[in-house]
Short mmCIF file of C-alpha atoms in Angstrom, two decimals:
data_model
loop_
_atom_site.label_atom_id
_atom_site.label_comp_id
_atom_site.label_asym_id
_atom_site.label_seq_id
_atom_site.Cartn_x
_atom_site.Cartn_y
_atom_site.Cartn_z
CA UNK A 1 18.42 -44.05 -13.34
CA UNK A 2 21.71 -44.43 -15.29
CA UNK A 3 24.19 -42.49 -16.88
CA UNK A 4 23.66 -43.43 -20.52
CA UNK A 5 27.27 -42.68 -22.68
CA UNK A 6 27.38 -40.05 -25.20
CA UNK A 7 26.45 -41.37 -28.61
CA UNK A 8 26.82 -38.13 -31.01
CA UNK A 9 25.05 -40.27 -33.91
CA UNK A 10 25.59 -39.08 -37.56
CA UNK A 11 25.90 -35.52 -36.31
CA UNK A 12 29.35 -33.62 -37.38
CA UNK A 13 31.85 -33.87 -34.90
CA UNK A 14 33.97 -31.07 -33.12
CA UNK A 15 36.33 -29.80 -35.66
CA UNK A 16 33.53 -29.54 -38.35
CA UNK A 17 31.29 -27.68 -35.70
CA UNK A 18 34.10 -25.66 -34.92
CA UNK A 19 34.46 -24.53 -38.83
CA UNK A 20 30.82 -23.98 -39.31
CA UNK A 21 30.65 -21.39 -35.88
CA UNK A 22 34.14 -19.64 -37.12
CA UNK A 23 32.34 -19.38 -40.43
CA UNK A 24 28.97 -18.31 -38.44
CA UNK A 25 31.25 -15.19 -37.25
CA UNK A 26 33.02 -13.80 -40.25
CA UNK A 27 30.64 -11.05 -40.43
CA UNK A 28 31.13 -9.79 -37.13
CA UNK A 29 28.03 -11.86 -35.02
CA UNK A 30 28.96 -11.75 -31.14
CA UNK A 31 26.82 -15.50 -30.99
CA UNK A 32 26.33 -18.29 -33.29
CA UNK A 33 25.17 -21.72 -32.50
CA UNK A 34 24.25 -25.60 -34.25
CA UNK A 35 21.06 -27.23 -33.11
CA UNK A 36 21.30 -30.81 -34.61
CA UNK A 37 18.36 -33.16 -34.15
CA UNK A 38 16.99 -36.34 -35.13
CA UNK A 39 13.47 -37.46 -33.50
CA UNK A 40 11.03 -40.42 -34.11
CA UNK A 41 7.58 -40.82 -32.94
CA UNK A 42 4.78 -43.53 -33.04
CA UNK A 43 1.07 -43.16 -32.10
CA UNK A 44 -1.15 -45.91 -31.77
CA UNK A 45 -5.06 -44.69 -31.95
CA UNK A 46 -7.76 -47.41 -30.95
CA UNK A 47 -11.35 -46.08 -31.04
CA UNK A 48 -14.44 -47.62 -30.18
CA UNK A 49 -18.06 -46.86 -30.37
CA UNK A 50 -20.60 -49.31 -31.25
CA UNK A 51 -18.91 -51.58 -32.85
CA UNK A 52 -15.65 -53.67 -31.58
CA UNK A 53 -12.14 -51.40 -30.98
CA UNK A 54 -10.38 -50.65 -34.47
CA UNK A 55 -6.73 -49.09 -33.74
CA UNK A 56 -5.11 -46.78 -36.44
CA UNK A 57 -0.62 -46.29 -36.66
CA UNK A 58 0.62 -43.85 -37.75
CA UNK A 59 4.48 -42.16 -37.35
CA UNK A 60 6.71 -40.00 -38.42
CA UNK A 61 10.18 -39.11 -38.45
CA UNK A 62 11.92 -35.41 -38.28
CA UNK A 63 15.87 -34.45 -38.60
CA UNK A 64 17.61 -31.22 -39.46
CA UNK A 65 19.68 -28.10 -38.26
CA UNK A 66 18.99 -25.01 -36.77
CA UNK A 67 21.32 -22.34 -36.76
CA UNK A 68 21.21 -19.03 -34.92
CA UNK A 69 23.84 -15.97 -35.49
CA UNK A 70 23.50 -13.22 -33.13
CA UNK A 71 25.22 -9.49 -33.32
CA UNK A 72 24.33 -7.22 -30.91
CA UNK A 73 20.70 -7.11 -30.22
CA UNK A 74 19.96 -8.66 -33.34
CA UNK A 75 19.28 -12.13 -34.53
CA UNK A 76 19.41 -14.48 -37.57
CA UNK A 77 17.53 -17.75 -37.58
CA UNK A 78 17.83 -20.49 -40.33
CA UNK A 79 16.87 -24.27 -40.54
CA UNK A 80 17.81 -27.05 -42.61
CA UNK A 81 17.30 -30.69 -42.92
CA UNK A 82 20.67 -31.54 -44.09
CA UNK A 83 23.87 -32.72 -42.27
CA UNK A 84 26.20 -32.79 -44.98
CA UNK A 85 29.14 -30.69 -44.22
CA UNK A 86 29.45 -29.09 -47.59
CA UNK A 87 26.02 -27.58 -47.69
CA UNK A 88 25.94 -27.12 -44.08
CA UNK A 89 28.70 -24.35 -44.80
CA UNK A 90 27.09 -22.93 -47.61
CA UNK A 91 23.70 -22.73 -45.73
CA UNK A 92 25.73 -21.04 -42.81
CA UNK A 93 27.57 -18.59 -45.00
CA UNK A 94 24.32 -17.12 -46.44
CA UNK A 95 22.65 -16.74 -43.19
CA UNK A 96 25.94 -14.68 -42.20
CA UNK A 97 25.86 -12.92 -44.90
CA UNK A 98 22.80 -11.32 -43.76
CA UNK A 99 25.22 -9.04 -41.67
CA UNK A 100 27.99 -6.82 -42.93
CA UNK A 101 31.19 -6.55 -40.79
CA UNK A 102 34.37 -8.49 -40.31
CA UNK A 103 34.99 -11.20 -37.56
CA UNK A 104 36.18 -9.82 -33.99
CA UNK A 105 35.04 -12.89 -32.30
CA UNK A 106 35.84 -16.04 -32.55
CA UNK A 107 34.66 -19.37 -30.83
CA UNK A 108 35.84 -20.56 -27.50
CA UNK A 109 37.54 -24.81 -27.53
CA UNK A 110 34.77 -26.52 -27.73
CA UNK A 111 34.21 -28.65 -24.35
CA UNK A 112 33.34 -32.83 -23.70
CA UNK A 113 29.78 -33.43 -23.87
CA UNK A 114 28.80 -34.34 -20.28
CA UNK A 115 26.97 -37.75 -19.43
CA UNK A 116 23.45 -37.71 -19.12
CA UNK A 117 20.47 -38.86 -17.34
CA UNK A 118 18.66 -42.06 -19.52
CA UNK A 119 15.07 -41.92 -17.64
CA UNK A 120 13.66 -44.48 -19.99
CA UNK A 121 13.74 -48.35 -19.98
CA UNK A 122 12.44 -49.70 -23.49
CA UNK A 123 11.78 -47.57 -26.63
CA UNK A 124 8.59 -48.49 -28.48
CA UNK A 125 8.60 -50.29 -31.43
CA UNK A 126 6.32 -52.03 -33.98
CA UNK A 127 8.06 -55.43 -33.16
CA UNK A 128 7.11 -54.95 -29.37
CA UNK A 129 3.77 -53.03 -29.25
CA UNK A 130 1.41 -55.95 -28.01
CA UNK A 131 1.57 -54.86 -24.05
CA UNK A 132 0.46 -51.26 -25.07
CA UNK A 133 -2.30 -52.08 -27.42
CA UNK A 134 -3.69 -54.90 -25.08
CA UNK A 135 -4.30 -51.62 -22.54
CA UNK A 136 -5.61 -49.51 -25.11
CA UNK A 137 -8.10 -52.11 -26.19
CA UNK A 138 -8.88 -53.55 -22.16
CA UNK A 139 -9.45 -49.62 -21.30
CA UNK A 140 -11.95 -48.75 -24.27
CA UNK A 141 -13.51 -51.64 -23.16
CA UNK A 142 -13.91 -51.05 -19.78
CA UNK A 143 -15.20 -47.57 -20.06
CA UNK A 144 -18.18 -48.74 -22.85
CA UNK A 145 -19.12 -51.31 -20.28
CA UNK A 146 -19.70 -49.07 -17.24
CA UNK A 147 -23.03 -47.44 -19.13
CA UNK A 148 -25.20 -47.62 -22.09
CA UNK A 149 -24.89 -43.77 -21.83
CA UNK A 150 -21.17 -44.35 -22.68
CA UNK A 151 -21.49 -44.02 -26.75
CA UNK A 152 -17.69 -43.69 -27.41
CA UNK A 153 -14.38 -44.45 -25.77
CA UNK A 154 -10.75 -43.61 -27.34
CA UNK A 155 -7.12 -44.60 -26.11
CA UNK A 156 -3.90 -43.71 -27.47
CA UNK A 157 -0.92 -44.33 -27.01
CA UNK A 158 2.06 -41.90 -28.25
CA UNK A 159 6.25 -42.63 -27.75
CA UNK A 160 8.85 -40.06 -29.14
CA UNK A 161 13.24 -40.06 -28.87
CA UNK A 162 14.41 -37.32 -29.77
CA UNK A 163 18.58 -36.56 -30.01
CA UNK A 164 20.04 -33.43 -29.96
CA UNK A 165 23.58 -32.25 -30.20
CA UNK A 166 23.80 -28.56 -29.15
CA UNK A 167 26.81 -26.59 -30.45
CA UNK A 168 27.56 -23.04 -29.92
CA UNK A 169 30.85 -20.09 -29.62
CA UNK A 170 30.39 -20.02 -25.67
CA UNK A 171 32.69 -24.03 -25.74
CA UNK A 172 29.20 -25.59 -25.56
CA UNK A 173 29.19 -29.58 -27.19
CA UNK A 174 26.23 -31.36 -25.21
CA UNK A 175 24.21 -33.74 -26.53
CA UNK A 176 20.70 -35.05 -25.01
CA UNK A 177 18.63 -37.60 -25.37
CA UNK A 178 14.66 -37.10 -24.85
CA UNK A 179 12.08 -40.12 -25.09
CA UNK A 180 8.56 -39.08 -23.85
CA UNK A 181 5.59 -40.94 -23.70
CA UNK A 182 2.18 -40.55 -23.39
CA UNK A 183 -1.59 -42.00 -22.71
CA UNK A 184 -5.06 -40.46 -23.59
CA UNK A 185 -8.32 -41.56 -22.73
CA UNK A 186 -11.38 -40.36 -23.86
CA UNK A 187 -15.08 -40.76 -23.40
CA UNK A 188 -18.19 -39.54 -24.17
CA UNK A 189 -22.08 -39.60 -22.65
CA UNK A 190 -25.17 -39.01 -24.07
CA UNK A 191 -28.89 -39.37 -22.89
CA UNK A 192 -31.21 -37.59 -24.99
CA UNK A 193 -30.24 -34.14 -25.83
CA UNK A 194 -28.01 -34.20 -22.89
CA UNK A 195 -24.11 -35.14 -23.50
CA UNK A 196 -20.36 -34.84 -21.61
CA UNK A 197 -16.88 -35.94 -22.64
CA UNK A 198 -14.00 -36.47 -20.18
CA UNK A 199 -10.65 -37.28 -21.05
CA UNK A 200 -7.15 -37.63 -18.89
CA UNK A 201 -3.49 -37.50 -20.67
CA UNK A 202 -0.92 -39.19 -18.19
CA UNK A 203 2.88 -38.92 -19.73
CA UNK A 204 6.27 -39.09 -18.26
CA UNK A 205 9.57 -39.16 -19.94
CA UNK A 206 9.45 -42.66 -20.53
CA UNK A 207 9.13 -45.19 -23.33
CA UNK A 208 6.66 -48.23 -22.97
CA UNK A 209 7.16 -48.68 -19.32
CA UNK A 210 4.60 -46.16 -19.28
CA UNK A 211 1.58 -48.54 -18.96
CA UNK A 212 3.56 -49.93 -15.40
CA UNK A 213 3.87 -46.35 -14.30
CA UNK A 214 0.71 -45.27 -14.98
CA UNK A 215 -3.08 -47.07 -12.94
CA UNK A 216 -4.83 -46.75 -16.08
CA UNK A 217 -7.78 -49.04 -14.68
CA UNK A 218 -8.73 -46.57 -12.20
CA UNK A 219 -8.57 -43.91 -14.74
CA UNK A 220 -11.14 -45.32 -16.95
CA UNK A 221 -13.51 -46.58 -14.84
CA UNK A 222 -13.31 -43.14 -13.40
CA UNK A 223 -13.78 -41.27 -16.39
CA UNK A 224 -16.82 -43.65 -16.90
CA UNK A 225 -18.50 -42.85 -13.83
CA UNK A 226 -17.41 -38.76 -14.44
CA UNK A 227 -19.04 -38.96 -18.03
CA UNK A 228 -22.47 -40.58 -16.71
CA UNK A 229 -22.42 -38.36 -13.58
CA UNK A 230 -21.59 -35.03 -15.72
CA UNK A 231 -25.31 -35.80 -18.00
CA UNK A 232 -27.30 -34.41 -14.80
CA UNK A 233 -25.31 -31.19 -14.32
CA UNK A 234 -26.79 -27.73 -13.64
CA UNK A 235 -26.18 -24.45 -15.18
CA UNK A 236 -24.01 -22.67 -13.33
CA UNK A 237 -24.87 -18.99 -12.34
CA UNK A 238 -22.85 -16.48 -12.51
CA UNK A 239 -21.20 -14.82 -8.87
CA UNK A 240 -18.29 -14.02 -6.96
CA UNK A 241 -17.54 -16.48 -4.00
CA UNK A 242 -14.78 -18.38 -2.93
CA UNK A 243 -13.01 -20.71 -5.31
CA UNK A 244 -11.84 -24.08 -4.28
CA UNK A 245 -9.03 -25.52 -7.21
CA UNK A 246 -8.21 -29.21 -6.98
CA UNK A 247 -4.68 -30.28 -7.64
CA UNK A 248 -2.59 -31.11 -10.72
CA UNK A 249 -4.44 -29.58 -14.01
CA UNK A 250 -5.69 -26.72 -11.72
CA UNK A 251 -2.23 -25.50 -12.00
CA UNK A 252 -2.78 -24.81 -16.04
CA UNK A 253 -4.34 -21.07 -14.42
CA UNK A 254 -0.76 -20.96 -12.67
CA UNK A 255 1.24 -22.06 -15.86
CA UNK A 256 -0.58 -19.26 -18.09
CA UNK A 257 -1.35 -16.56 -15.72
CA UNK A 258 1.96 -16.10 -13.68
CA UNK A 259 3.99 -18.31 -15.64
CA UNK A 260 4.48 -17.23 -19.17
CA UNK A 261 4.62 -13.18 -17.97
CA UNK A 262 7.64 -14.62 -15.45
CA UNK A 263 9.36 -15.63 -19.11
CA UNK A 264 12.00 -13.16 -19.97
CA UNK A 265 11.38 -12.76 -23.27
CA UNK A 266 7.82 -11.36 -21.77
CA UNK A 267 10.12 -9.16 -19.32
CA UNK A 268 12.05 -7.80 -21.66
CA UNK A 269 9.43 -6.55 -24.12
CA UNK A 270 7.91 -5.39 -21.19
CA UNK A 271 5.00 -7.52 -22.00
CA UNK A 272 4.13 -8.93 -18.72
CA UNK A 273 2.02 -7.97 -16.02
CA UNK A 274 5.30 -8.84 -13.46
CA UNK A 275 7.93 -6.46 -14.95
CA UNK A 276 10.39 -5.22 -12.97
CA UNK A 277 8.97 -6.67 -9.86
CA UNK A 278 12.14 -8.81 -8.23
CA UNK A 279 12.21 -8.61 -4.60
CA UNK A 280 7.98 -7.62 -4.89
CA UNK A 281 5.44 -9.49 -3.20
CA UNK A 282 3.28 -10.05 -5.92
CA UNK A 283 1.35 -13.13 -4.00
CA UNK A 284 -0.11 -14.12 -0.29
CA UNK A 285 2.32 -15.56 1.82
CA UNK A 286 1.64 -19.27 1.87
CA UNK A 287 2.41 -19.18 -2.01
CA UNK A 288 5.86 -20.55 -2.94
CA UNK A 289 6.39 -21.46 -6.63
CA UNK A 290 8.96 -23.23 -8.74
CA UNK A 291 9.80 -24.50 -12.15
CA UNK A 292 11.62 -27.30 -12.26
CA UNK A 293 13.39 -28.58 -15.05
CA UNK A 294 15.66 -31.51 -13.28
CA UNK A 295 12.66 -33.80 -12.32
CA UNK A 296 14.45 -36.88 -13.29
CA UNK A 297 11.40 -38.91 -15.46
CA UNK A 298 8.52 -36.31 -15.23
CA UNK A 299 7.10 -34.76 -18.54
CA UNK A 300 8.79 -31.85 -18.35
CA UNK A 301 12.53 -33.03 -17.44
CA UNK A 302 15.65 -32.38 -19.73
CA UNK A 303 19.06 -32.96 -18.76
CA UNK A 304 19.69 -29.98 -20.61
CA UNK A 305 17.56 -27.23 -21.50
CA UNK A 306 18.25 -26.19 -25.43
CA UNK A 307 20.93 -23.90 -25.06
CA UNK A 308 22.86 -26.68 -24.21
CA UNK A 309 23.00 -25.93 -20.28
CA UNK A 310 21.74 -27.93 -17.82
CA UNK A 311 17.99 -27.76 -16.13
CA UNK A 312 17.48 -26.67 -12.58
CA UNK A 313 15.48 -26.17 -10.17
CA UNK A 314 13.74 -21.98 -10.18
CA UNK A 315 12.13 -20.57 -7.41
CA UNK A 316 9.83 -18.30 -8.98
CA UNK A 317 7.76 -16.74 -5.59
CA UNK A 318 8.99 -17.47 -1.90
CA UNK A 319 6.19 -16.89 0.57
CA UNK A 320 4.49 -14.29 -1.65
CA UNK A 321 7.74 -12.62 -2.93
CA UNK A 322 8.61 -12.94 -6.54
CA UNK A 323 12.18 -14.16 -6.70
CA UNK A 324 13.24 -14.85 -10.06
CA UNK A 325 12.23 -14.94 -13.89
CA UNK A 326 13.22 -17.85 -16.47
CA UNK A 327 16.13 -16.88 -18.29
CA UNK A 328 17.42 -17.70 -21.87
CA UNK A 329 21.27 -16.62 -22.97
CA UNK A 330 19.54 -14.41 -25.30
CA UNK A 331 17.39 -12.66 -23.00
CA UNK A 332 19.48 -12.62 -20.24
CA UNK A 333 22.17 -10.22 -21.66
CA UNK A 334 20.11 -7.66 -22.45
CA UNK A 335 18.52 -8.01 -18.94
CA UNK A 336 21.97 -8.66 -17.47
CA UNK A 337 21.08 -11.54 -15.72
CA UNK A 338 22.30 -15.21 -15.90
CA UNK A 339 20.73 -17.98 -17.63
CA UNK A 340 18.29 -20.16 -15.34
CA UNK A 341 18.70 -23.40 -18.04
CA UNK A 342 14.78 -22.33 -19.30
CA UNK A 343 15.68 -22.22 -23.02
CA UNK A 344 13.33 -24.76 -24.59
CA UNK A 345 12.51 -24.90 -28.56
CA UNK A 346 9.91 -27.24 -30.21
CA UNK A 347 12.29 -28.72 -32.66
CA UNK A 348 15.47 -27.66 -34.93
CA UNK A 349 13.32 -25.31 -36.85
CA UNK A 350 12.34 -23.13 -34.30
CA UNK A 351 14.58 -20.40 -32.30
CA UNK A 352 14.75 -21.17 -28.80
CA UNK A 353 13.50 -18.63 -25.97
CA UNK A 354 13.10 -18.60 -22.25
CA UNK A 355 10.42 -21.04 -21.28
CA UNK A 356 9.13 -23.35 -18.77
CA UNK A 357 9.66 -27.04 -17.89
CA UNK A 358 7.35 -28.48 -14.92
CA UNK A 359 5.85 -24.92 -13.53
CA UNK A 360 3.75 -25.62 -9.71
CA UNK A 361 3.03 -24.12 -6.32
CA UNK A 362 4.90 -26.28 -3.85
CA UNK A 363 2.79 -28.19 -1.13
CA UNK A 364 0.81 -25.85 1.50
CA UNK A 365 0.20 -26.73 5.42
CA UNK A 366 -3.94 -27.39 4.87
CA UNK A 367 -5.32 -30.30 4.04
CA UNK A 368 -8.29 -30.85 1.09
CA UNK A 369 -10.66 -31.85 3.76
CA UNK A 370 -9.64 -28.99 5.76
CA UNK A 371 -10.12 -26.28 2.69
CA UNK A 372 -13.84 -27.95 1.93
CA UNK A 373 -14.90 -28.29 5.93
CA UNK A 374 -14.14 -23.98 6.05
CA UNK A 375 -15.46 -23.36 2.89
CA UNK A 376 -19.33 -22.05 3.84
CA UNK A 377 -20.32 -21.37 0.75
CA UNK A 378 -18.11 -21.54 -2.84
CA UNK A 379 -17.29 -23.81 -5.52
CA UNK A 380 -15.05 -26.42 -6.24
CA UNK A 381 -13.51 -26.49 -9.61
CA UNK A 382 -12.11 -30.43 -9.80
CA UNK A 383 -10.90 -30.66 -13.28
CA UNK A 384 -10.07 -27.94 -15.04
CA UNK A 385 -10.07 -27.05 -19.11
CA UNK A 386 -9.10 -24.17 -21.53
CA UNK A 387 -8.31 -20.98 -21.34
CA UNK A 388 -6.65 -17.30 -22.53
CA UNK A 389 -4.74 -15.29 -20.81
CA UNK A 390 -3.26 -11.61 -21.49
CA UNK A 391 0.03 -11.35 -20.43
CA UNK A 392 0.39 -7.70 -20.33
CA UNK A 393 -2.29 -7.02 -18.03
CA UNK A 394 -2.60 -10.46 -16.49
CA UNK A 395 -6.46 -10.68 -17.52
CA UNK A 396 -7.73 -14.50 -17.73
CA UNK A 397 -10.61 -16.88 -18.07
CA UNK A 398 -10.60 -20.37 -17.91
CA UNK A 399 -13.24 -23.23 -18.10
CA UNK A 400 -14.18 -25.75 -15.36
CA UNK A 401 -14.73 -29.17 -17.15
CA UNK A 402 -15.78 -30.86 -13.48
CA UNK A 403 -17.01 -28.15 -11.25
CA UNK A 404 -19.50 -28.96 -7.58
CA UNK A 405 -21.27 -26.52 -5.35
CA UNK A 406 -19.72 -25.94 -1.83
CA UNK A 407 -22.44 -25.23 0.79
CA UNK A 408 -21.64 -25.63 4.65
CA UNK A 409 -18.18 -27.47 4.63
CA UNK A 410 -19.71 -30.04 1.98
CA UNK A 411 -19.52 -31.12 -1.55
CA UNK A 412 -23.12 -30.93 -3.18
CA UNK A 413 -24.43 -30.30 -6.70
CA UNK A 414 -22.03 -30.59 -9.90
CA UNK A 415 -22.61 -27.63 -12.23
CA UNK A 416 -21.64 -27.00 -15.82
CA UNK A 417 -20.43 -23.82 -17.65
CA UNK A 418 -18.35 -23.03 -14.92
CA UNK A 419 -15.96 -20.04 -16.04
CA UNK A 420 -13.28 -18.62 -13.47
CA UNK A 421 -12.81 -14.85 -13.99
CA UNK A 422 -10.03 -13.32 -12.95
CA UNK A 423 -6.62 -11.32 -12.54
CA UNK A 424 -3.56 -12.67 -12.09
CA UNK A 425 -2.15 -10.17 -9.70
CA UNK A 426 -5.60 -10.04 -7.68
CA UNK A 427 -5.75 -13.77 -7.49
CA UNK A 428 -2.45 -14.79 -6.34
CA UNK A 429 -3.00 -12.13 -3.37
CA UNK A 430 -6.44 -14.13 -2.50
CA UNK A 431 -4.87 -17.81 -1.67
CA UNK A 432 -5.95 -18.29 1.35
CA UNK A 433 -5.63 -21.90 2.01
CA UNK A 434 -2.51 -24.49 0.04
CA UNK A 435 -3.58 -27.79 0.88
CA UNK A 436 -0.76 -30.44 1.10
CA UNK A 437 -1.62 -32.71 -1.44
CA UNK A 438 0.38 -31.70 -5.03
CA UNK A 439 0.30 -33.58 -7.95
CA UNK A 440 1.40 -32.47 -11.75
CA UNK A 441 -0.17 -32.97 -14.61
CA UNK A 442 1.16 -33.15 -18.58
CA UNK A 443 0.16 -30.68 -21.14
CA UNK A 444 1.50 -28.72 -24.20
CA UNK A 445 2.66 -25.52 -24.26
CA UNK A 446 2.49 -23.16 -26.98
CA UNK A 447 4.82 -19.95 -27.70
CA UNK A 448 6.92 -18.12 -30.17
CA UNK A 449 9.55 -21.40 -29.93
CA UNK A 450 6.55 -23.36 -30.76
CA UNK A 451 5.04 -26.36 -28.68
CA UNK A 452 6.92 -27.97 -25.99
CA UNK A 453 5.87 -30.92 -23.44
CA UNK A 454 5.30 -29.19 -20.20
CA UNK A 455 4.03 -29.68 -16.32
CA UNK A 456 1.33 -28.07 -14.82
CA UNK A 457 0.63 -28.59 -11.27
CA UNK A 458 -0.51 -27.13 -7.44
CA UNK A 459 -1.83 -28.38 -4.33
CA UNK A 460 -5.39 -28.12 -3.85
CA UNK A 461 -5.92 -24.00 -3.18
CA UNK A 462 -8.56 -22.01 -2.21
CA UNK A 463 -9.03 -18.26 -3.67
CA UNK A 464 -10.71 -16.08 -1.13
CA UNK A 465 -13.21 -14.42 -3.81
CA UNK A 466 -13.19 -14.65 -7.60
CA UNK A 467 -15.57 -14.11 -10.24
CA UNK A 468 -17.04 -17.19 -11.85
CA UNK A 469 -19.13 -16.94 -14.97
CA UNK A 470 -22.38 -19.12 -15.88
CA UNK A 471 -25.05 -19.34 -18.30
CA UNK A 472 -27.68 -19.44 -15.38
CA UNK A 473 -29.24 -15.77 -15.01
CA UNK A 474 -31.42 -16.53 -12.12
#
């Protein structure tokens, strides 16, 4: 990777940021700060079903301002999609204005911006789309040729850049740079009254290198031979018994059930089933966690997190114990703790809060074969779906989109309906087995900041005894 030069586009420079943050103040705020950003995206849709593949464009292009004023505990949040100077100050003035007071702080010399990572090779573009669609056409294609069951197949393909200059009275001037991309596939079975759909998401932050990066051939032709396969599944009934979860998306029941209540703005509402637990073990002891927000390339990655301060690496459990929380500046003052460069926003309209980046348990000693072989009886949840979660108590449920009975050491019959029932303070405590093999896997996250591009991802694990749910009642 390369250090790409600082290119602070049309946003205002130093001295103007400076004036806007002194003016930010006036009323007496402890905090202000600028959140400039300018983003494009393209998606390119190609859909087939019985006919040949049609492919739909569309795009769309956001830029604006955010601007936050904090005094004491309390906090003033404003957006606007202008960068003119003039009614910048205006805009900034009124939000002050919404405190009454006289200045006592004012904003430390704003420092360089530092050099940052550029993960990507080429950005997409109309002019250069022809690799790209070829693969979304070849992969529709090739999963509507594995089966006359196959009545629909769907690829997309979706690139955004997104530049942000973060400003605020702690000396911060950073700017990042943020290109993402990302593939879907899709397909559906029917036979009869009988029907599945399967679908994988690959995405890195990358622009249309992403097809070089990514073996879409074996992902189609497996989700072809999934969709079929899926047609003949049994109803799953419901029991408790041990719970095999495969790697990568099987770390979405990580990312919701321990992850969001280890977000401080969860700890400090005392909202989260993990509150005041540092130094606690809170999990077996061949669980260690992290969220990692320096992953140079992965979905998650910033060079920066959206205060302006760059990612790291957090160990969130060590052998069972739970070691930290993700911090914002925000949060962390009233928790008097420092920042763990977890502040993430969706875009300039939202106010940023402590959240996470690429969130997994790290690689275990076992081995998949290993976990199925000592598994007498259980199931094995392969791909995993949706879910809710209640942070307070830690209370979840989450579907099994590929599940298979375990009986004597061996894979056997693939159910449907598949629900995993749990707690996420019971079920951290049962991991009995972390197999070696981890992989992540790209999602969305959704929270008060709004939706953010986000890793999910384990080993393969086993969970002693859990409560799975089925329609099957005998």
């Amino acid at each position: 990777m390369k250090k790409a030069p600082n290119k602070v586009n049309v946003f205002p420079q130093k001295a103007e940021c400076t004036k806007l943050l002194n003016i930010a103040l006036k009323t007496g705020a402890d905090f202000a700060e600028l959140f400039f950003e300018s983003k494009n995206e393209v998606v390119y849709n190609v859909y087939s079903t019985a006919n040949e593949p049609t492919m739909v464009f569309t795009s769309g292009q956001i830029s604006g301002v955010g601007v936050r004023i904090i005094k004491e505990n309390e906090e003033i949040y404003g957006s606007i999609n202008e960068y003119s100077l003039a009614k910048l100050e205006k805009f900034v003035k009124d939000l002050a204005d919404s405190f009454v007071g006289k200045q006592n702080t004012k904003p430390l010399p704003l420092g360089d911006s530092k050099p940052y990572v550029k993960a990507y090779e080429k950005l997409a573009s109309k002019d250069d789309i022809k690799p790209v669609l070829d693969v979304l056409y070849a992969s529709c294609k090739e999963m509507k040729k594995h089966s006359e069951f196959i009545t629909q197949a769907t690829a997309s393909f979706t690139s955004s850049e997104q530049t942000v200059l973060i400003v605020n009275s702690n000396g911060i001037y950073q700017e990042d740079e943020r290109v993402r991309s990302r593939l879907r596939f899709s397909c559906q079975a029917v036979n009869g009254e009988k029907n599945s759909s399967v679908g994988e998401a690959p995405g890195k932050s990358c622009g249309l290198e992403l097809i070089d990066k990514v073996d879409w051939k074996k992902i189609v032709k497996e989700l072809a031979v999934r969709a079929v396969a899926s047609l003949d599944a049994v109803e799953m009934k419901s029991q408790t018994l041990p719970v095999i979860i495969h790697n990568g998306f099987g770390g979405v029941i990580f990312h919701e059930a321990c992850g969001h209540p280890l977000e401080a703005e969860a700890i400090v509402k005392n909202q989260s089933v993990f509150s005041s637990m540092l130094g606690q073990q809170i999990a077996s002891e061949v669980v260690n966690a992290v969220d990692d927000g320096s992953l140079v390339g992965e979905w998650g990655w910033q060079n920066f997190d959206d205060e302006g301060n760059p990612t790291q690496k957090n160990v969130l459990i060590e052998n069972g114990i739970l070691k930290n929380y993700l911090v914002d500046i925000k949060n962390g003052k009233k928790m008097n703790q420092s920042h763990t460069g977890s502040s993430r926003r969706e875009s300039y309209k939202h106010s940023p809060t402590s959240r996470m980046n690429s969130t997994f348990i790290e690689n275990g000693t076992s081995t998949l074969e290993e976990i199925i072989s000592s598994t007498k009886y259980g199931l094995f949840a392969k791909s995993m779906g949706g879910g809710s979660v209640n942070p307070i108590n830690g209370e979840f449920n989450f579907a099994c989109n590929e599940a298979y009975m375990v009986r004597d050491g061996k894979i056997c019959e693939q159910v449907k309906g598949a629900t995993l029932i749990g707690n996420s303070k019971d079920v951290l405590r049962k991991i009995d087995m972390v197999a070696g093999n981890l992989e992540l896997a790209q999602g969305v996250c959704g929270a008060s900041s709004g939706s953010v591009p986000a890793d999910v991802g384990q080993p393969t694990i086993r969970v002693s005894e859990m409560q799975v749910g089925g329609a099957k009642n005998e």
